[in-house]
Short mmCIF file of C-alpha atoms and ligand atoms in Angstrom, two decimals:
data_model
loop_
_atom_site.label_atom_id
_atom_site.label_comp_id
_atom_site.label_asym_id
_atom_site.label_seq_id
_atom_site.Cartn_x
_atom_site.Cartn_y
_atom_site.Cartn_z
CA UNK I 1 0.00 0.00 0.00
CA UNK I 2 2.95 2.50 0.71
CA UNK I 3 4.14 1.85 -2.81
CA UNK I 4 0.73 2.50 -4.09
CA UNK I 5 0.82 5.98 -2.31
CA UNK I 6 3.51 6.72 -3.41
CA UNK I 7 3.23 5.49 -7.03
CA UNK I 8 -0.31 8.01 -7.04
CA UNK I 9 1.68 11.19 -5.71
CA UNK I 10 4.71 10.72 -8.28
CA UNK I 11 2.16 10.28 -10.95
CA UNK I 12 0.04 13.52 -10.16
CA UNK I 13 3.04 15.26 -9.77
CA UNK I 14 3.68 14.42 -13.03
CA UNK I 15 0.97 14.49 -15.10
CA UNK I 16 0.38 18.24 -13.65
CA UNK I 17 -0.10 20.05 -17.03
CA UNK I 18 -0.39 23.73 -17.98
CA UNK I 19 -4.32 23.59 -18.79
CA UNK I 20 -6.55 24.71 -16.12
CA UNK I 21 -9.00 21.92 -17.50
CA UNK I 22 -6.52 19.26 -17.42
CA UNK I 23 -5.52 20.17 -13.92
CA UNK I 24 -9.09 20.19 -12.60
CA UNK I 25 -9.38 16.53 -14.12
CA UNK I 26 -6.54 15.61 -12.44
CA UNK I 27 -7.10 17.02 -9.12
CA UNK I 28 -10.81 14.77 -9.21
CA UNK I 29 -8.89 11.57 -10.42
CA UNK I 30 -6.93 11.32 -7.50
CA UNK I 31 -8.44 13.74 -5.04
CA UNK I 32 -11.97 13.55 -5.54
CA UNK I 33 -14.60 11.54 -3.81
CA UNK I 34 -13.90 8.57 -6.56
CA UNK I 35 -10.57 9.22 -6.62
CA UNK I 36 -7.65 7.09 -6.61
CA UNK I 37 -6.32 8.32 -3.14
CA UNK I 38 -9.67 8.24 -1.40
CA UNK I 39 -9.73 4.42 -3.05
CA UNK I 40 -6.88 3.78 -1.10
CA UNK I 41 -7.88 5.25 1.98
CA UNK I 42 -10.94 2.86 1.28
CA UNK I 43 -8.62 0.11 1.57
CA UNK I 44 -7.28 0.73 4.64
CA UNK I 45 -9.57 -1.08 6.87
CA UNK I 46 -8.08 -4.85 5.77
CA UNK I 47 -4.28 -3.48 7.54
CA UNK I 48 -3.26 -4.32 10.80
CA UNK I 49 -3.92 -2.11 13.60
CA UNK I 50 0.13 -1.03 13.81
CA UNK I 51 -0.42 -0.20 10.23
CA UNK I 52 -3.31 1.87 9.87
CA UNK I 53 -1.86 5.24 11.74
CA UNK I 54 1.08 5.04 9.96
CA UNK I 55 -0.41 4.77 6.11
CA UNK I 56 -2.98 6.84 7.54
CA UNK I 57 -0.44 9.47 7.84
CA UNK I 58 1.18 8.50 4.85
CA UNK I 59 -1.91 9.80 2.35
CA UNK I 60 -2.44 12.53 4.15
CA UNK I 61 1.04 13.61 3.13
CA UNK I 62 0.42 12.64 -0.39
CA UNK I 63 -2.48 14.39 -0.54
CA UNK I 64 -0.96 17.51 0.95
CA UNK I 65 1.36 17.43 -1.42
CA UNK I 66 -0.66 17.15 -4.58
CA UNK I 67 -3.04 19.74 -3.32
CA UNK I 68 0.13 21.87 -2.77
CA UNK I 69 1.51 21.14 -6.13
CA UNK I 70 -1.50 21.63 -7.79
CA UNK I 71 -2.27 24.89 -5.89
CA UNK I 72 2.00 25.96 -6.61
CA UNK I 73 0.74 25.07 -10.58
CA UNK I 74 -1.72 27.14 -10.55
CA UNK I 75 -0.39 29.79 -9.31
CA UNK I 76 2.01 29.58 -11.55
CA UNK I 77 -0.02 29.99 -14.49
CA UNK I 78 -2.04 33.00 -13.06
CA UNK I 79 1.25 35.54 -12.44
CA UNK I 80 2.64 33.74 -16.27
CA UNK I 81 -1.08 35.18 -17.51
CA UNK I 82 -0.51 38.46 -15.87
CA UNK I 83 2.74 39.08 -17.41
CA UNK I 84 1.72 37.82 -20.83
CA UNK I 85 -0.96 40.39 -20.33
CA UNK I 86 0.72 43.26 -19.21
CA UNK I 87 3.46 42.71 -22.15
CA UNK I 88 0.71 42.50 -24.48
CA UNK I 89 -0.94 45.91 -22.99
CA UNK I 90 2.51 47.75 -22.38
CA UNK I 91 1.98 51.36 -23.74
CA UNK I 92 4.90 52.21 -25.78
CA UNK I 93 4.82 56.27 -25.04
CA UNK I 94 7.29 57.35 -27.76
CA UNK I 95 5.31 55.66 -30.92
CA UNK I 96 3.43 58.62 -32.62
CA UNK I 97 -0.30 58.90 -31.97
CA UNK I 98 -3.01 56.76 -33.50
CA UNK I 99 -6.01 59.56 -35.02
CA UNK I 100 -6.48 62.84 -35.57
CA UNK I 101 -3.09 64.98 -36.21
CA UNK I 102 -2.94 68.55 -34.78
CA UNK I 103 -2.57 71.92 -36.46
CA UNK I 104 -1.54 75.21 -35.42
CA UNK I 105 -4.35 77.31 -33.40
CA UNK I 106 -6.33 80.23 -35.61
CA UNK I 107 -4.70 82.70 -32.87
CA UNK I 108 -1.10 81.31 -33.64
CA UNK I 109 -1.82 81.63 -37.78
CA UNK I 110 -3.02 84.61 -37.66
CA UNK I 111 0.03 86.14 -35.54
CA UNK I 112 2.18 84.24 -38.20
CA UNK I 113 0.85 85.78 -41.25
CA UNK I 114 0.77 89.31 -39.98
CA UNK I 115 4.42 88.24 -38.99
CA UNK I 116 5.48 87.44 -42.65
CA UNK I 117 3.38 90.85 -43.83
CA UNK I 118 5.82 92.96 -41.62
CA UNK I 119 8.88 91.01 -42.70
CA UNK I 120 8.07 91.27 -46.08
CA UNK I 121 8.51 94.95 -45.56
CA UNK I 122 11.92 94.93 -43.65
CA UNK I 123 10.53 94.70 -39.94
CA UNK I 124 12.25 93.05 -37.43
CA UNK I 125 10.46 90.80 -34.44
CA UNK I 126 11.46 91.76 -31.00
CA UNK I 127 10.01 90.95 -27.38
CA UNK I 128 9.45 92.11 -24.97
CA UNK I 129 8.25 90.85 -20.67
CA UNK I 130 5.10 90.27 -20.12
CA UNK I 131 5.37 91.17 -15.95
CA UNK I 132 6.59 94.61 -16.99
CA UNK I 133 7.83 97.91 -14.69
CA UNK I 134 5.12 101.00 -14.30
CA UNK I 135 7.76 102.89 -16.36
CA UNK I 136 8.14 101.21 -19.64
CA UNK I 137 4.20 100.62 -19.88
CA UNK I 138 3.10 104.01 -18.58
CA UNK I 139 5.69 106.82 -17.45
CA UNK I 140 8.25 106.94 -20.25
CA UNK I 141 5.36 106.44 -22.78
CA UNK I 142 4.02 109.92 -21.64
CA UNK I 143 1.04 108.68 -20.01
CA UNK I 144 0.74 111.05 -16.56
CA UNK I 145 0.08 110.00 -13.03
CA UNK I 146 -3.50 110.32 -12.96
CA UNK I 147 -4.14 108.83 -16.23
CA UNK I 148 -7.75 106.55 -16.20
CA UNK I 149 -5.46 103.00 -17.98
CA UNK I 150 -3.52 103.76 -14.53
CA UNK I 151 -6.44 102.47 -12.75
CA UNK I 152 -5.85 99.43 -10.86
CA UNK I 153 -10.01 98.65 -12.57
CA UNK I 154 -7.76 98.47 -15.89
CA UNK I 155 -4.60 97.21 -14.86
CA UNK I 156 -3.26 93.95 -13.39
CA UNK I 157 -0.65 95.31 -10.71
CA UNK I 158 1.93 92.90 -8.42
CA UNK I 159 3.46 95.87 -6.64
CA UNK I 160 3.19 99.72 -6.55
CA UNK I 161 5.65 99.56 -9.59
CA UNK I 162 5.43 96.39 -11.19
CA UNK I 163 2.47 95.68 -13.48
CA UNK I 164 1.08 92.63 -16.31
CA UNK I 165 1.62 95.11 -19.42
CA UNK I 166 -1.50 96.45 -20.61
CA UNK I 167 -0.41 96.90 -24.26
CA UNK I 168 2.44 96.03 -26.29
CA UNK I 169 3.80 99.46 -26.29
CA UNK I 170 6.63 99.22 -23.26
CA UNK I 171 8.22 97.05 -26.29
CA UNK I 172 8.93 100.21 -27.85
CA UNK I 173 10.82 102.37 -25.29
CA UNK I 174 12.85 99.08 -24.78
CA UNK I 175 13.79 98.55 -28.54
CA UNK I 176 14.36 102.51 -28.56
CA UNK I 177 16.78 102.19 -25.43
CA UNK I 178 18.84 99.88 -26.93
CA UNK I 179 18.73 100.52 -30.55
CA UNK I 180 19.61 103.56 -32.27
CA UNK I 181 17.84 104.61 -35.51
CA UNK I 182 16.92 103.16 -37.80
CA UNK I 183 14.63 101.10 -36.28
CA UNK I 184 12.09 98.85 -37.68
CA UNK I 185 10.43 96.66 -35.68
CA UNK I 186 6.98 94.76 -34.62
CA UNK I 187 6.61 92.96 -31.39
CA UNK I 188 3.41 90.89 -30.93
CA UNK I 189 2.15 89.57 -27.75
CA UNK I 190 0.22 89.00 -24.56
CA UNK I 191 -1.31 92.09 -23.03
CA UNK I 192 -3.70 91.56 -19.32
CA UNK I 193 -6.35 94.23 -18.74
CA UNK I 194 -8.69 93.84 -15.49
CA UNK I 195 -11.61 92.76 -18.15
CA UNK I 196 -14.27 90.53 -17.62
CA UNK I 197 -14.85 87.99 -20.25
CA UNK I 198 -17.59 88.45 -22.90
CA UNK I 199 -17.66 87.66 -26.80
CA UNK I 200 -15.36 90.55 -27.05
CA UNK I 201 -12.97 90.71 -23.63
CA UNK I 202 -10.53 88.70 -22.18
CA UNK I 203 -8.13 89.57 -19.38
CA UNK I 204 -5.29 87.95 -21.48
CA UNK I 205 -5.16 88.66 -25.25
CA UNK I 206 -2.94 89.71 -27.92
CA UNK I 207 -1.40 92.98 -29.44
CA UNK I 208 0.94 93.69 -32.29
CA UNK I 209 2.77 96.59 -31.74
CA UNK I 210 4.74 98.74 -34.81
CA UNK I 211 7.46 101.05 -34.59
CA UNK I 212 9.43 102.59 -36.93
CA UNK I 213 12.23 105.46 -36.27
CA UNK I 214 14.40 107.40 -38.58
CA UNK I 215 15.48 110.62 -40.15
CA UNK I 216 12.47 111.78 -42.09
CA UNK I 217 9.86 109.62 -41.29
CA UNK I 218 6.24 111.03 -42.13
CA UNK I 219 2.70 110.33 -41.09
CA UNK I 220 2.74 109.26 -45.27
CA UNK I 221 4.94 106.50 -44.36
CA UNK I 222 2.72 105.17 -41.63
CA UNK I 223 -0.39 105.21 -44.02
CA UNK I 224 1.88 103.69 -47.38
CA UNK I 225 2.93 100.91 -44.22
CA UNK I 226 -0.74 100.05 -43.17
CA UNK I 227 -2.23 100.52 -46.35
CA UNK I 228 -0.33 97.62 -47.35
CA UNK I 229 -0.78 95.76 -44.53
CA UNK I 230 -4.74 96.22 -44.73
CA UNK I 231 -4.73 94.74 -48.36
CA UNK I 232 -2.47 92.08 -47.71
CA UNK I 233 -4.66 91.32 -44.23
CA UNK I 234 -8.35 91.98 -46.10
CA UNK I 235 -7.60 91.93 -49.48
CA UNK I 236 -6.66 93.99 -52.18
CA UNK I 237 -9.71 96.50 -52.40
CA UNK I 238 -9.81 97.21 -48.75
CA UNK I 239 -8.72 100.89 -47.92
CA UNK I 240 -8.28 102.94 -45.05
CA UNK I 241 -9.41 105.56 -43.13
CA UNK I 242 -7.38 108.01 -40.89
CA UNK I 243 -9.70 109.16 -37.81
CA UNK I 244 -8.08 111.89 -35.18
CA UNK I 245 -7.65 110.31 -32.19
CA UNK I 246 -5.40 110.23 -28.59
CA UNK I 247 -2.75 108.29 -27.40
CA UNK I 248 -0.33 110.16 -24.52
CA UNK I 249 2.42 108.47 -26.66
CA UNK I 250 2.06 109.19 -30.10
CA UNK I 251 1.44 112.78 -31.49
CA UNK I 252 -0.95 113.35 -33.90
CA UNK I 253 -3.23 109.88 -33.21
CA UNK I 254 -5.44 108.13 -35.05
CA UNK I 255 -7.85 105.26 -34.93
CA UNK I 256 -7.27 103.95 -38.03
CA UNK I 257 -10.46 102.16 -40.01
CA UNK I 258 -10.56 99.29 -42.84
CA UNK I 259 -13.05 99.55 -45.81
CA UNK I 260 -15.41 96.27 -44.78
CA UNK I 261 -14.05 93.30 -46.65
CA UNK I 262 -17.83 91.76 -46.49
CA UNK I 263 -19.49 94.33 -48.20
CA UNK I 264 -17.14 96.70 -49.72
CA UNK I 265 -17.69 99.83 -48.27
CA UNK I 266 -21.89 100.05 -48.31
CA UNK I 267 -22.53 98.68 -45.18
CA UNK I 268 -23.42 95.41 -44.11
CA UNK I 269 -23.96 92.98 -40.97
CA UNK I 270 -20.09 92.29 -40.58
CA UNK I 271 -19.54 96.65 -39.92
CA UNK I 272 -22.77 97.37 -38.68
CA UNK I 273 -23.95 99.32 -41.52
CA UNK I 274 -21.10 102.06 -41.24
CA UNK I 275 -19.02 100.06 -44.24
CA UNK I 276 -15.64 101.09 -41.96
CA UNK I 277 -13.94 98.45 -39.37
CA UNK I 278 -12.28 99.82 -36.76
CA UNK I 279 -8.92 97.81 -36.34
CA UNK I 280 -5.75 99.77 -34.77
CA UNK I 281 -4.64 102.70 -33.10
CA UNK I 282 -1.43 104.60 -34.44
CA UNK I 283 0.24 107.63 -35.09
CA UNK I 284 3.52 109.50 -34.94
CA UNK I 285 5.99 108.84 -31.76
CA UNK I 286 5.35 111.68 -29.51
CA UNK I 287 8.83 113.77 -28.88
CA UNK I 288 8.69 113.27 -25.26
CA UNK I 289 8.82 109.62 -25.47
CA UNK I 290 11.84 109.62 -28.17
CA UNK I 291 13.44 112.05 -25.58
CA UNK I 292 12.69 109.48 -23.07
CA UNK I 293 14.70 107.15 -24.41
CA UNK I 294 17.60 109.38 -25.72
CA UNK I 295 16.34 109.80 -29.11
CA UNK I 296 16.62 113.55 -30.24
CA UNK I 297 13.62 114.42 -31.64
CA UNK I 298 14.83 117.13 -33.65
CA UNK I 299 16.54 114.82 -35.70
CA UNK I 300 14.94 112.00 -35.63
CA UNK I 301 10.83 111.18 -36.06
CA UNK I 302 8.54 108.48 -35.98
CA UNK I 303 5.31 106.45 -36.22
CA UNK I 304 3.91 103.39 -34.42
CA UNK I 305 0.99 101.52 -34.36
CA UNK I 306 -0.88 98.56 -32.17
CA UNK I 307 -3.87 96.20 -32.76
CA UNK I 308 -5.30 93.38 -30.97
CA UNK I 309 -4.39 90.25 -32.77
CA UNK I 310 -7.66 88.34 -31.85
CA UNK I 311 -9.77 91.49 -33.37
CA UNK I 312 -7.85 90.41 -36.99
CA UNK I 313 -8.44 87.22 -36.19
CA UNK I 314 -12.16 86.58 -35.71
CA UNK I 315 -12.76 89.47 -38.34
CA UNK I 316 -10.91 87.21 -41.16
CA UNK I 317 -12.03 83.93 -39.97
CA UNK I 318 -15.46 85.49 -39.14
CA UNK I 319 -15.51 84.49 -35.63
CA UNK I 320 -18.49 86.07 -33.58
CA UNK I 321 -17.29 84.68 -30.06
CA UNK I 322 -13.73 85.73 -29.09
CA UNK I 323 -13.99 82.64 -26.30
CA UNK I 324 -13.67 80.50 -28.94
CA UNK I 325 -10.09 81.14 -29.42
CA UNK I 326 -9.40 80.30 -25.66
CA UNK I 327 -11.72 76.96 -25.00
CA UNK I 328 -10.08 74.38 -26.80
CA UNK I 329 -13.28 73.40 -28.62
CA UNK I 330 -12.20 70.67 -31.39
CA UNK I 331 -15.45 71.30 -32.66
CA UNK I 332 -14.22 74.85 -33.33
CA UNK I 333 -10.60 73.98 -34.42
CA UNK I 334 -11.19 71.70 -36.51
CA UNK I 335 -12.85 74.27 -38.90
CA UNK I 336 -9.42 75.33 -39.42
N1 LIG M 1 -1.11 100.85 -27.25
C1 LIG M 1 -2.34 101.31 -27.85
C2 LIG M 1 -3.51 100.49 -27.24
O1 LIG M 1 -3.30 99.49 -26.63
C3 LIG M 1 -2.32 101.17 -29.34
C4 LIG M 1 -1.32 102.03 -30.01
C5 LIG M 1 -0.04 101.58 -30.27
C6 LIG M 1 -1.64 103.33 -30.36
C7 LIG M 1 0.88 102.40 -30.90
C8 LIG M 1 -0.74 104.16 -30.99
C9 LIG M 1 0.52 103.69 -31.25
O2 LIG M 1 -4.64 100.88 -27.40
#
């Protein structure tokens, strides 16, 4: 009987397979209640009383064993499942993306083709900080003390002196610090303004500022400059319009309107019936800022201009919602 014990626990050790079926079958041949071992056990009344305990003890081991091999088995097979699983799921992060490919945002084109516009005409791009000092976006632009865009209801300030820009313009006492004339520059940009958001506000936008210093430079170049940028922007019939305006830093202003590209001038939906579209401010570099920034302006004149990058934006792509450009919308970008 000891050699039939032992014959059943070699022989379940090794017909142990790798298939959970086969292993179930197995564990009922010789475990179950038919089983070979329990047939044994059967047996065991017909030995001798010195006998019993001993083989008694005997398949209990054996089926301790089996059960243990079994149990080792299938174990086995559950942590060799796991890892063909998570080989088969790894997530290989440098392969490109499956789907949809991005582009570049409307807001980002837009900035790029007024970009190439003022390169094409011998500008240079220069920036400028965004966290910028009290005097390069108000004092040495000629804006006074108790000027209304001082207003801490207009203006994002960190300290008494420090200040988010509120316009691209700062960009321009900088450049004319540093540079000596000629100068020919644009520098686009975030601006902040203490706005609340609507279809045609946003705290955080963008501005393209122009500047342009030299001996003999008229208000005639400043219209030849944004004539050409208007047609290349709207198209080739647009024209402008010069209105009189005031900026503390340029001297004369103007507001300066296109011809509507919708309807050509008669008046339409897109300009409200007036056939003009407002789109920058501009005008000639007031003497007290070139002085500012060591320029004599007895020798030397100016002009400069600045408009709000989204405003060109949603007027060429017709966009009525200028929160469009900031949600993210795929809906909305993929029109583009
Ligand atoms: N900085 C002005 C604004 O934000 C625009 C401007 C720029 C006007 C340059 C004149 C000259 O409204």
């Amino acid at each position: 009987m000891r050699e039939l014990l032992e014959k059943i626990r070699a022989d379940a050790k090794a017909q142990l397979s790798d298939n959970d079926a086969d292993i179930e079958a197995l564990r009922v041949r010789y475990l179950g209640k038919k089983g070979e071992l329990t047939a044994v056990l059967r047996g065991m009344g017909k030995l001798s009383a010195e006998e019993r305990p001993l083989i008694g003890q005997l398949a209990n081991e054996v089926r301790a064993d089996i059960e243990a091999a079994i149990e080792e088995r299938r174990q086995e097979m559950q942590e060799r499942l796991l890892e063909l699983k998570l080989k088969k799921e790894k997530i290989d992060v440098t392969l490109p993306a499956e789907g949809e490919l991005g582009h570049i945002h409307p807001l980002t084109m837009t900035q790029r083709e007024l970009e190439d516009i003022f390169i094409g005409l011998g500008f240079s791009i220069v920036e400028g900080p965004e966290v910028e000092l009290d005097y390069y976006n108000f004092q040495a632009l000629n804006i006074p003390e108790n000027h209304p865009a001082r207003d801490t209801q207009d203006t994002f300030y960190i300290t008494d002196n420090i200040l988010l820009r509120s316009q691209t313009s700062p960009v321009q006492v900088r450049t004319m610090e540093k540079q000596k004339p000629p100068i020919r520059i644009i520098s686009p940009g975030r601006v902040y303004r203490s706005d609340a958001v609507d279809a045609t506000h946003s705290p955080l936008f963008h501005q393209l500022e122009g500047l342009v210093v030299d001996k003999g430079i008229s208000m005639g170049d400043l219209k030849g400059v944004l004539e050409l940028f208007a047609k290349q922007t709207f198209g080739e019939e647009t024209r402008i319009r010069f209105r009189p305006h005031h900026f503390p830093f340029t001297e004369p202003s103007a507001e300066v309107d296109v011809s509507c590209f919708a309807c050509g001038g008669k008046g339409c939906r897109i300009c409200k019936g007036e056939g003009w579209i407002e789109i920058l401010g501009a005008g000639m570099v007031h003497p007290n800022v070139l002085r500012n920034c060591g320029i004599d302006p007895d020798v030397y004149s100016g002009f400069a201009f600045g408009f709000g990058i989204e405003r060109i934006a949603m007027l060429k792509y017709h966009i009525d919602d200028m929160r469009l450009l900031y949600e993210n919308d795929t809906r909305f970008l993929g029109e583009f």
